[in-house]
Amino acid sequence: MPKTYSIAIDGPAGAGKSTIARRLAAELGYYYVDTGAIYRTVAYFLDLLGISPKDIDGVSRYIDELTVEIEYDEDGKQHMIMNGMDVTEDIRTQEISQKASLVSAHAIVRDMLLDMQRDVAKRHNVVMDGRDIGSVVLPKATVKIFLTADAEVRAKRRCDELIAKGQKANFEQVLKQIQQRDYQDTHREVAPLKMCRDSVKLDTSELDIDGVLAAMKTIIAEKIPL
Ligand code: DC
């Protein structure tokens, strides 16, 4: 099998990972893998069954009834398929964000999803974003970047996104949710969000998307011929 390149982008909620990773993948001709969407799909499945994401007994009992698949359409957009059903849009709510953060703390859930993430990177050049890509999923990733920004800046960006989608946004509430997710994602026992020793940290608080992309390309060019 020919060697594949992998770019791991980790960081807290709202740091701009998905926007940047998607653009980067399109420019490089790589697959974009949004791993948060996989955890969101699990959260959505349990939600439909009325199971709390904290209820480890319930999660363990029903998780085997779930199949999660990633598909790509002709535009390269990632679709999440839950038991044969496309749930790509259904998983993008604030409620599912919180539930995904809680459900992702269970080892049984993380173990089940590990191979599917690694498989994509084995077969294709990827830009993969998440919380544990550099630390657990792809410890030998060609490039590891830790993307972050101040919580207030991230909350403001999330509000702008919600408003652009025609949804309501309350800054204080969004900020609280972001801080709560930061806490949960960094304090869980299994694969917590943390910066790896071989990651390059990029703070995007003062940068616009083009600025972040330019900075990322400089980091990537040290390892991958662009
Ligand atoms: O990136 P996101 O906001 O779509 O992720 C939703 C939640 O999923 C996040 O709060 C934590 C969890 N997650 C994770 O634990 N590991 C990943 N690689 C990606 C997401």
PDB file of C-alpha atoms and ligand atoms in Angstrom:
ATOM      1  CA  MET A   1       0.000   0.000   0.000  1.00  0.00           C
ATOM      2  CA  PRO A   2       1.446   3.441  -0.873  1.00  0.00           C
ATOM      3  CA  LYS A   3       2.358   5.729   2.012  1.00  0.00           C
ATOM      4  CA  THR A   4      -0.422   8.092   3.036  1.00  0.00           C
ATOM      5  CA  TYR A   5      -0.095  11.492   4.676  1.00  0.00           C
ATOM      6  CA  SER A   6      -2.167  12.399   7.680  1.00  0.00           C
ATOM      7  CA  ILE A   7      -2.724  15.793   9.233  1.00  0.00           C
ATOM      8  CA  ALA A   8      -4.148  15.582  12.757  1.00  0.00           C
ATOM      9  CA  ILE A   9      -5.952  18.660  14.046  1.00  0.00           C
ATOM     10  CA  ASP A  10      -7.013  18.615  17.668  1.00  0.00           C
ATOM     11  CA  GLY A  11      -8.387  21.330  19.895  1.00  0.00           C
ATOM     12  CA  PRO A  12     -11.337  22.526  21.958  1.00  0.00           C
ATOM     13  CA  ALA A  13     -14.874  23.126  20.689  1.00  0.00           C
ATOM     14  CA  GLY A  14     -15.249  26.149  18.464  1.00  0.00           C
ATOM     15  CA  ALA A  15     -11.551  26.700  17.685  1.00  0.00           C
ATOM     16  CA  GLY A  16     -12.383  26.578  13.976  1.00  0.00           C
ATOM     17  CA  LYS A  17     -11.114  23.035  13.415  1.00  0.00           C
ATOM     18  CA  SER A  18     -13.836  21.863  11.058  1.00  0.00           C
ATOM     19  CA  THR A  19     -13.933  24.999   8.880  1.00  0.00           C
ATOM     20  CA  ILE A  20     -10.161  25.024   8.541  1.00  0.00           C
ATOM     21  CA  ALA A  21      -9.762  21.264   8.151  1.00  0.00           C
ATOM     22  CA  ARG A  22     -12.435  21.147   5.441  1.00  0.00           C
ATOM     23  CA  ARG A  23     -10.789  23.950   3.445  1.00  0.00           C
ATOM     24  CA  LEU A  24      -7.351  22.490   3.889  1.00  0.00           C
ATOM     25  CA  ALA A  25      -8.500  19.052   2.742  1.00  0.00           C
ATOM     26  CA  ALA A  26     -10.175  20.551  -0.339  1.00  0.00           C
ATOM     27  CA  GLU A  27      -7.027  22.483  -1.271  1.00  0.00           C
ATOM     28  CA  LEU A  28      -4.714  19.507  -0.755  1.00  0.00           C
ATOM     29  CA  GLY A  29      -7.082  16.972  -2.330  1.00  0.00           C
ATOM     30  CA  TYR A  30      -7.190  14.962   0.924  1.00  0.00           C
ATOM     31  CA  TYR A  31     -10.171  13.331   2.629  1.00  0.00           C
ATOM     32  CA  TYR A  32     -11.601  15.381   5.484  1.00  0.00           C
ATOM     33  CA  VAL A  33     -12.603  13.300   8.491  1.00  0.00           C
ATOM     34  CA  ASP A  34     -14.702  15.112  11.105  1.00  0.00           C
ATOM     35  CA  THR A  35     -14.469  12.673  14.022  1.00  0.00           C
ATOM     36  CA  GLY A  36     -16.743  14.772  16.234  1.00  0.00           C
ATOM     37  CA  ALA A  37     -19.557  13.862  13.841  1.00  0.00           C
ATOM     38  CA  ILE A  38     -19.011  10.189  14.687  1.00  0.00           C
ATOM     39  CA  TYR A  39     -19.493  10.824  18.430  1.00  0.00           C
ATOM     40  CA  ARG A  40     -22.469  13.022  17.618  1.00  0.00           C
ATOM     41  CA  THR A  41     -24.026  10.118  15.695  1.00  0.00           C
ATOM     42  CA  VAL A  42     -23.679   7.854  18.748  1.00  0.00           C
ATOM     43  CA  ALA A  43     -25.226  10.567  20.950  1.00  0.00           C
ATOM     44  CA  TYR A  44     -28.091  11.007  18.497  1.00  0.00           C
ATOM     45  CA  PHE A  45     -28.771   7.264  18.375  1.00  0.00           C
ATOM     46  CA  LEU A  46     -28.955   7.025  22.182  1.00  0.00           C
ATOM     47  CA  ASP A  47     -31.078  10.149  22.325  1.00  0.00           C
ATOM     48  CA  LEU A  48     -33.642   8.589  19.992  1.00  0.00           C
ATOM     49  CA  LEU A  49     -33.790   5.614  22.356  1.00  0.00           C
ATOM     50  CA  GLY A  50     -34.206   7.938  25.354  1.00  0.00           C
ATOM     51  CA  ILE A  51     -30.940   6.807  26.950  1.00  0.00           C
ATOM     52  CA  SER A  52     -28.939   9.336  28.944  1.00  0.00           C
ATOM     53  CA  PRO A  53     -25.359   9.700  27.635  1.00  0.00           C
ATOM     54  CA  LYS A  54     -24.190   9.327  31.256  1.00  0.00           C
ATOM     55  CA  ASP A  55     -25.995   6.001  31.733  1.00  0.00           C
ATOM     56  CA  ILE A  56     -23.143   3.590  31.104  1.00  0.00           C
ATOM     57  CA  ASP A  57     -25.403   0.524  31.589  1.00  0.00           C
ATOM     58  CA  GLY A  58     -27.853   1.794  28.981  1.00  0.00           C
ATOM     59  CA  VAL A  59     -25.034   2.774  26.622  1.00  0.00           C
ATOM     60  CA  SER A  60     -23.405  -0.665  26.978  1.00  0.00           C
ATOM     61  CA  ARG A  61     -26.721  -2.453  26.439  1.00  0.00           C
ATOM     62  CA  TYR A  62     -27.654  -0.693  23.210  1.00  0.00           C
ATOM     63  CA  ILE A  63     -24.359   0.225  21.566  1.00  0.00           C
ATOM     64  CA  ASP A  64     -24.164  -3.100  19.682  1.00  0.00           C
ATOM     65  CA  GLU A  65     -27.394  -2.208  17.894  1.00  0.00           C
ATOM     66  CA  LEU A  66     -25.732   0.780  16.275  1.00  0.00           C
ATOM     67  CA  THR A  67     -23.804   0.779  13.028  1.00  0.00           C
ATOM     68  CA  VAL A  68     -22.030   3.990  12.086  1.00  0.00           C
ATOM     69  CA  GLU A  69     -20.659   4.583   8.614  1.00  0.00           C
ATOM     70  CA  ILE A  70     -18.929   7.515   6.999  1.00  0.00           C
ATOM     71  CA  GLU A  71     -19.742   8.235   3.362  1.00  0.00           C
ATOM     72  CA  TYR A  72     -18.541  10.989   1.056  1.00  0.00           C
ATOM     73  CA  ASP A  73     -20.668  12.586  -1.657  1.00  0.00           C
ATOM     74  CA  GLU A  74     -19.320  13.769  -5.014  1.00  0.00           C
ATOM     75  CA  ASP A  75     -18.467  17.187  -3.492  1.00  0.00           C
ATOM     76  CA  GLY A  76     -16.318  15.479  -0.875  1.00  0.00           C
ATOM     77  CA  LYS A  77     -18.803  16.289   1.913  1.00  0.00           C
ATOM     78  CA  GLN A  78     -18.809  13.798   4.778  1.00  0.00           C
ATOM     79  CA  HIS A  79     -22.140  12.147   5.552  1.00  0.00           C
ATOM     80  CA  MET A  80     -22.910  10.228   8.731  1.00  0.00           C
ATOM     81  CA  ILE A  81     -24.981   7.105   8.303  1.00  0.00           C
ATOM     82  CA  MET A  82     -26.683   5.700  11.405  1.00  0.00           C
ATOM     83  CA  ASN A  83     -28.152   2.210  10.890  1.00  0.00           C
ATOM     84  CA  GLY A  84     -28.526   3.017   7.188  1.00  0.00           C
ATOM     85  CA  MET A  85     -30.051   6.478   7.738  1.00  0.00           C
ATOM     86  CA  ASP A  86     -28.332   9.745   6.786  1.00  0.00           C
ATOM     87  CA  VAL A  87     -28.248  11.831   9.988  1.00  0.00           C
ATOM     88  CA  THR A  88     -25.660  14.393   8.839  1.00  0.00           C
ATOM     89  CA  GLU A  89     -27.869  17.405   9.549  1.00  0.00           C
ATOM     90  CA  ASP A  90     -29.739  15.999  12.580  1.00  0.00           C
ATOM     91  CA  ILE A  91     -26.576  15.755  14.683  1.00  0.00           C
ATOM     92  CA  ARG A  92     -25.650  19.450  14.468  1.00  0.00           C
ATOM     93  CA  THR A  93     -27.687  20.813  17.393  1.00  0.00           C
ATOM     94  CA  GLN A  94     -26.394  22.318  20.647  1.00  0.00           C
ATOM     95  CA  GLU A  95     -28.152  19.559  22.571  1.00  0.00           C
ATOM     96  CA  ILE A  96     -26.346  16.840  20.631  1.00  0.00           C
ATOM     97  CA  SER A  97     -23.026  18.727  21.089  1.00  0.00           C
ATOM     98  CA  GLN A  98     -23.389  18.390  24.858  1.00  0.00           C
ATOM     99  CA  LYS A  99     -24.555  14.785  24.689  1.00  0.00           C
ATOM    100  CA  ALA A 100     -21.699  13.845  22.336  1.00  0.00           C
ATOM    101  CA  SER A 101     -19.229  15.299  24.812  1.00  0.00           C
ATOM    102  CA  LEU A 102     -20.717  13.156  27.609  1.00  0.00           C
ATOM    103  CA  VAL A 103     -21.052   9.948  25.606  1.00  0.00           C
ATOM    104  CA  SER A 104     -17.499  10.261  24.273  1.00  0.00           C
ATOM    105  CA  ALA A 105     -16.168   9.813  27.814  1.00  0.00           C
ATOM    106  CA  HIS A 106     -17.043   6.085  27.810  1.00  0.00           C
ATOM    107  CA  ALA A 107     -14.218   3.716  26.840  1.00  0.00           C
ATOM    108  CA  ILE A 108     -16.701   1.288  25.250  1.00  0.00           C
ATOM    109  CA  VAL A 109     -17.781   4.013  22.812  1.00  0.00           C
ATOM    110  CA  ARG A 110     -14.244   5.189  22.003  1.00  0.00           C
ATOM    111  CA  ASP A 111     -12.995   1.619  21.445  1.00  0.00           C
ATOM    112  CA  MET A 112     -15.828   0.863  19.056  1.00  0.00           C
ATOM    113  CA  LEU A 113     -15.001   3.912  16.909  1.00  0.00           C
ATOM    114  CA  LEU A 114     -11.220   3.664  16.836  1.00  0.00           C
ATOM    115  CA  ASP A 115     -10.724   1.292  13.909  1.00  0.00           C
ATOM    116  CA  MET A 116     -13.108   3.090  11.569  1.00  0.00           C
ATOM    117  CA  GLN A 117     -11.134   6.311  12.041  1.00  0.00           C
ATOM    118  CA  ARG A 118      -7.784   4.568  11.534  1.00  0.00           C
ATOM    119  CA  ASP A 119      -9.043   2.704   8.457  1.00  0.00           C
ATOM    120  CA  VAL A 120      -9.776   5.911   6.528  1.00  0.00           C
ATOM    121  CA  ALA A 121      -6.260   7.190   7.270  1.00  0.00           C
ATOM    122  CA  LYS A 122      -4.722   3.878   6.165  1.00  0.00           C
ATOM    123  CA  ARG A 123      -6.370   4.109   2.760  1.00  0.00           C
ATOM    124  CA  HIS A 124      -6.329   7.855   2.033  1.00  0.00           C
ATOM    125  CA  ASN A 125      -4.444  11.045   2.679  1.00  0.00           C
ATOM    126  CA  VAL A 126      -6.483  12.708   5.409  1.00  0.00           C
ATOM    127  CA  VAL A 127      -7.021  15.864   7.352  1.00  0.00           C
ATOM    128  CA  MET A 128      -8.675  14.521  10.518  1.00  0.00           C
ATOM    129  CA  ASP A 129      -9.996  16.704  13.302  1.00  0.00           C
ATOM    130  CA  GLY A 130     -11.092  15.865  16.828  1.00  0.00           C
ATOM    131  CA  ARG A 131      -9.777  15.752  20.387  1.00  0.00           C
ATOM    132  CA  ASP A 132      -7.507  12.686  20.478  1.00  0.00           C
ATOM    133  CA  ILE A 133      -6.316  12.341  16.882  1.00  0.00           C
ATOM    134  CA  GLY A 134      -2.647  13.096  17.545  1.00  0.00           C
ATOM    135  CA  SER A 135      -2.617  11.356  20.924  1.00  0.00           C
ATOM    136  CA  VAL A 136      -4.602   8.152  20.281  1.00  0.00           C
ATOM    137  CA  VAL A 137      -6.122   7.691  16.821  1.00  0.00           C
ATOM    138  CA  LEU A 138      -3.087   8.582  14.702  1.00  0.00           C
ATOM    139  CA  PRO A 139      -0.097   8.824  17.031  1.00  0.00           C
ATOM    140  CA  LYS A 140       2.171   8.650  13.977  1.00  0.00           C
ATOM    141  CA  ALA A 141       0.356  11.376  12.027  1.00  0.00           C
ATOM    142  CA  THR A 142       2.643  13.190   9.592  1.00  0.00           C
ATOM    143  CA  VAL A 143       1.696  16.574  11.058  1.00  0.00           C
ATOM    144  CA  LYS A 144      -0.044  17.338  14.354  1.00  0.00           C
ATOM    145  CA  ILE A 145      -1.579  20.718  15.004  1.00  0.00           C
ATOM    146  CA  PHE A 146      -3.331  21.877  18.161  1.00  0.00           C
ATOM    147  CA  LEU A 147      -5.782  24.588  17.216  1.00  0.00           C
ATOM    148  CA  THR A 148      -7.095  26.759  19.985  1.00  0.00           C
ATOM    149  CA  ALA A 149      -8.565  30.195  20.747  1.00  0.00           C
ATOM    150  CA  ASP A 150      -9.862  32.087  23.784  1.00  0.00           C
ATOM    151  CA  ALA A 151     -13.222  30.753  25.019  1.00  0.00           C
ATOM    152  CA  GLU A 152     -14.914  34.140  24.409  1.00  0.00           C
ATOM    153  CA  VAL A 153     -13.696  34.225  20.807  1.00  0.00           C
ATOM    154  CA  ARG A 154     -14.899  30.657  20.256  1.00  0.00           C
ATOM    155  CA  ALA A 155     -18.311  31.464  21.745  1.00  0.00           C
ATOM    156  CA  LYS A 156     -18.634  34.530  19.518  1.00  0.00           C
ATOM    157  CA  ARG A 157     -17.793  32.443  16.423  1.00  0.00           C
ATOM    158  CA  ARG A 158     -20.320  29.764  17.413  1.00  0.00           C
ATOM    159  CA  CYS A 159     -23.013  32.453  17.862  1.00  0.00           C
ATOM    160  CA  ASP A 160     -22.210  33.893  14.417  1.00  0.00           C
ATOM    161  CA  GLU A 161     -22.511  30.391  12.907  1.00  0.00           C
ATOM    162  CA  LEU A 162     -25.884  29.789  14.566  1.00  0.00           C
ATOM    163  CA  ILE A 163     -27.201  33.178  13.443  1.00  0.00           C
ATOM    164  CA  ALA A 164     -25.982  32.518   9.884  1.00  0.00           C
ATOM    165  CA  LYS A 165     -28.038  29.298   9.967  1.00  0.00           C
ATOM    166  CA  GLY A 166     -31.102  31.258  11.075  1.00  0.00           C
ATOM    167  CA  GLN A 167     -30.964  29.826  14.624  1.00  0.00           C
ATOM    168  CA  LYS A 168     -31.144  31.761  17.910  1.00  0.00           C
ATOM    169  CA  ALA A 169     -27.903  32.472  19.775  1.00  0.00           C
ATOM    170  CA  ASN A 170     -27.390  33.718  23.318  1.00  0.00           C
ATOM    171  CA  PHE A 171     -23.711  34.594  23.876  1.00  0.00           C
ATOM    172  CA  GLU A 172     -23.631  33.899  27.641  1.00  0.00           C
ATOM    173  CA  GLN A 173     -25.343  30.558  27.179  1.00  0.00           C
ATOM    174  CA  VAL A 174     -23.075  29.502  24.299  1.00  0.00           C
ATOM    175  CA  LEU A 175     -19.994  30.550  26.308  1.00  0.00           C
ATOM    176  CA  LYS A 176     -21.164  28.487  29.285  1.00  0.00           C
ATOM    177  CA  GLN A 177     -21.743  25.453  27.065  1.00  0.00           C
ATOM    178  CA  ILE A 178     -18.292  25.815  25.499  1.00  0.00           C
ATOM    179  CA  GLN A 179     -16.646  26.072  28.922  1.00  0.00           C
ATOM    180  CA  GLN A 180     -18.591  23.053  30.126  1.00  0.00           C
ATOM    181  CA  ARG A 181     -17.528  21.015  27.087  1.00  0.00           C
ATOM    182  CA  ASP A 182     -13.901  22.147  27.514  1.00  0.00           C
ATOM    183  CA  TYR A 183     -14.031  20.881  31.085  1.00  0.00           C
ATOM    184  CA  GLN A 184     -15.638  17.548  30.182  1.00  0.00           C
ATOM    185  CA  ASP A 185     -13.377  16.928  27.178  1.00  0.00           C
ATOM    186  CA  THR A 186     -10.159  17.707  29.071  1.00  0.00           C
ATOM    187  CA  HIS A 187     -11.022  15.972  32.349  1.00  0.00           C
ATOM    188  CA  ARG A 188     -12.325  12.598  31.189  1.00  0.00           C
ATOM    189  CA  GLU A 189     -10.206   9.564  32.002  1.00  0.00           C
ATOM    190  CA  VAL A 190     -10.084   8.041  28.530  1.00  0.00           C
ATOM    191  CA  ALA A 191      -8.313   9.921  25.723  1.00  0.00           C
ATOM    192  CA  PRO A 192      -8.820  13.420  27.148  1.00  0.00           C
ATOM    193  CA  LEU A 193      -8.225  16.465  24.984  1.00  0.00           C
ATOM    194  CA  LYS A 194      -4.608  17.467  25.460  1.00  0.00           C
ATOM    195  CA  MET A 195      -1.793  18.817  23.399  1.00  0.00           C
ATOM    196  CA  CYS A 196       0.788  16.181  22.408  1.00  0.00           C
ATOM    197  CA  ARG A 197       4.486  16.893  22.807  1.00  0.00           C
ATOM    198  CA  ASP A 198       4.954  16.674  19.031  1.00  0.00           C
ATOM    199  CA  SER A 199       1.992  18.976  18.198  1.00  0.00           C
ATOM    200  CA  VAL A 200       2.404  22.514  16.973  1.00  0.00           C
ATOM    201  CA  LYS A 201       0.092  24.913  18.827  1.00  0.00           C
ATOM    202  CA  LEU A 202      -1.742  27.521  16.799  1.00  0.00           C
ATOM    203  CA  ASP A 203      -3.833  30.134  18.604  1.00  0.00           C
ATOM    204  CA  THR A 204      -6.459  31.457  16.207  1.00  0.00           C
ATOM    205  CA  SER A 205      -7.925  34.148  18.514  1.00  0.00           C
ATOM    206  CA  GLU A 206      -6.476  36.985  16.469  1.00  0.00           C
ATOM    207  CA  LEU A 207      -6.573  35.334  13.028  1.00  0.00           C
ATOM    208  CA  ASP A 208      -9.212  35.136  10.320  1.00  0.00           C
ATOM    209  CA  ILE A 209      -9.708  31.958   8.285  1.00  0.00           C
ATOM    210  CA  ASP A 210      -7.190  32.917   5.602  1.00  0.00           C
ATOM    211  CA  GLY A 211      -4.653  33.783   8.298  1.00  0.00           C
ATOM    212  CA  VAL A 212      -5.131  30.403   9.991  1.00  0.00           C
ATOM    213  CA  LEU A 213      -4.851  28.577   6.669  1.00  0.00           C
ATOM    214  CA  ALA A 214      -1.634  30.379   5.781  1.00  0.00           C
ATOM    215  CA  ALA A 215      -0.141  29.580   9.192  1.00  0.00           C
ATOM    216  CA  MET A 216      -1.195  25.925   8.891  1.00  0.00           C
ATOM    217  CA  LYS A 217       0.357  25.581   5.462  1.00  0.00           C
ATOM    218  CA  THR A 218       3.666  26.902   6.782  1.00  0.00           C
ATOM    219  CA  ILE A 219       3.581  24.252   9.532  1.00  0.00           C
ATOM    220  CA  ILE A 220       2.555  21.480   7.119  1.00  0.00           C
ATOM    221  CA  ALA A 221       5.141  22.397   4.475  1.00  0.00           C
ATOM    222  CA  GLU A 222       7.893  21.416   6.913  1.00  0.00           C
ATOM    223  CA  LYS A 223       6.747  17.780   6.697  1.00  0.00           C
ATOM    224  CA  ILE A 224       4.807  17.390   3.453  1.00  0.00           C
ATOM    225  CA  PRO A 225       5.781  18.722   0.016  1.00  0.00           C
ATOM    226  CA  LEU A 226       2.911  21.103  -0.912  1.00  0.00           C
TER     227      LEU A 226
HETATM  228  O1   DC B   1     -15.886  18.389  17.319  1.00  0.00           O
HETATM  229  P1   DC B   1     -17.340  18.307  17.827  1.00  0.00           P
HETATM  230  O2   DC B   1     -17.777  19.527  18.541  1.00  0.00           O
HETATM  231  O3   DC B   1     -18.278  17.898  16.741  1.00  0.00           O
HETATM  232  O4   DC B   1     -17.308  17.086  18.890  1.00  0.00           O
HETATM  233  C1   DC B   1     -18.419  16.734  19.682  1.00  0.00           C
HETATM  234  C2   DC B   1     -17.920  16.020  20.942  1.00  0.00           C
HETATM  235  O5   DC B   1     -17.384  14.739  20.582  1.00  0.00           O
HETATM  236  C3   DC B   1     -16.808  16.726  21.711  1.00  0.00           C
HETATM  237  O6   DC B   1     -17.310  17.605  22.682  1.00  0.00           O
HETATM  238  C4   DC B   1     -16.012  15.589  22.306  1.00  0.00           C
HETATM  239  C5   DC B   1     -16.264  14.423  21.409  1.00  0.00           C
HETATM  240  N1   DC B   1     -15.116  14.101  20.553  1.00  0.00           N
HETATM  241  C6   DC B   1     -14.145  13.284  21.111  1.00  0.00           C
HETATM  242  O7   DC B   1     -14.238  12.917  22.269  1.00  0.00           O
HETATM  243  N2   DC B   1     -13.103  12.870  20.344  1.00  0.00           N
HETATM  244  C7   DC B   1     -12.959  13.281  19.090  1.00  0.00           C
HETATM  245  N3   DC B   1     -11.916  12.842  18.367  1.00  0.00           N
HETATM  246  C8   DC B   1     -13.924  14.149  18.513  1.00  0.00           C
HETATM  247  C9   DC B   1     -14.989  14.562  19.289  1.00  0.00           C
END
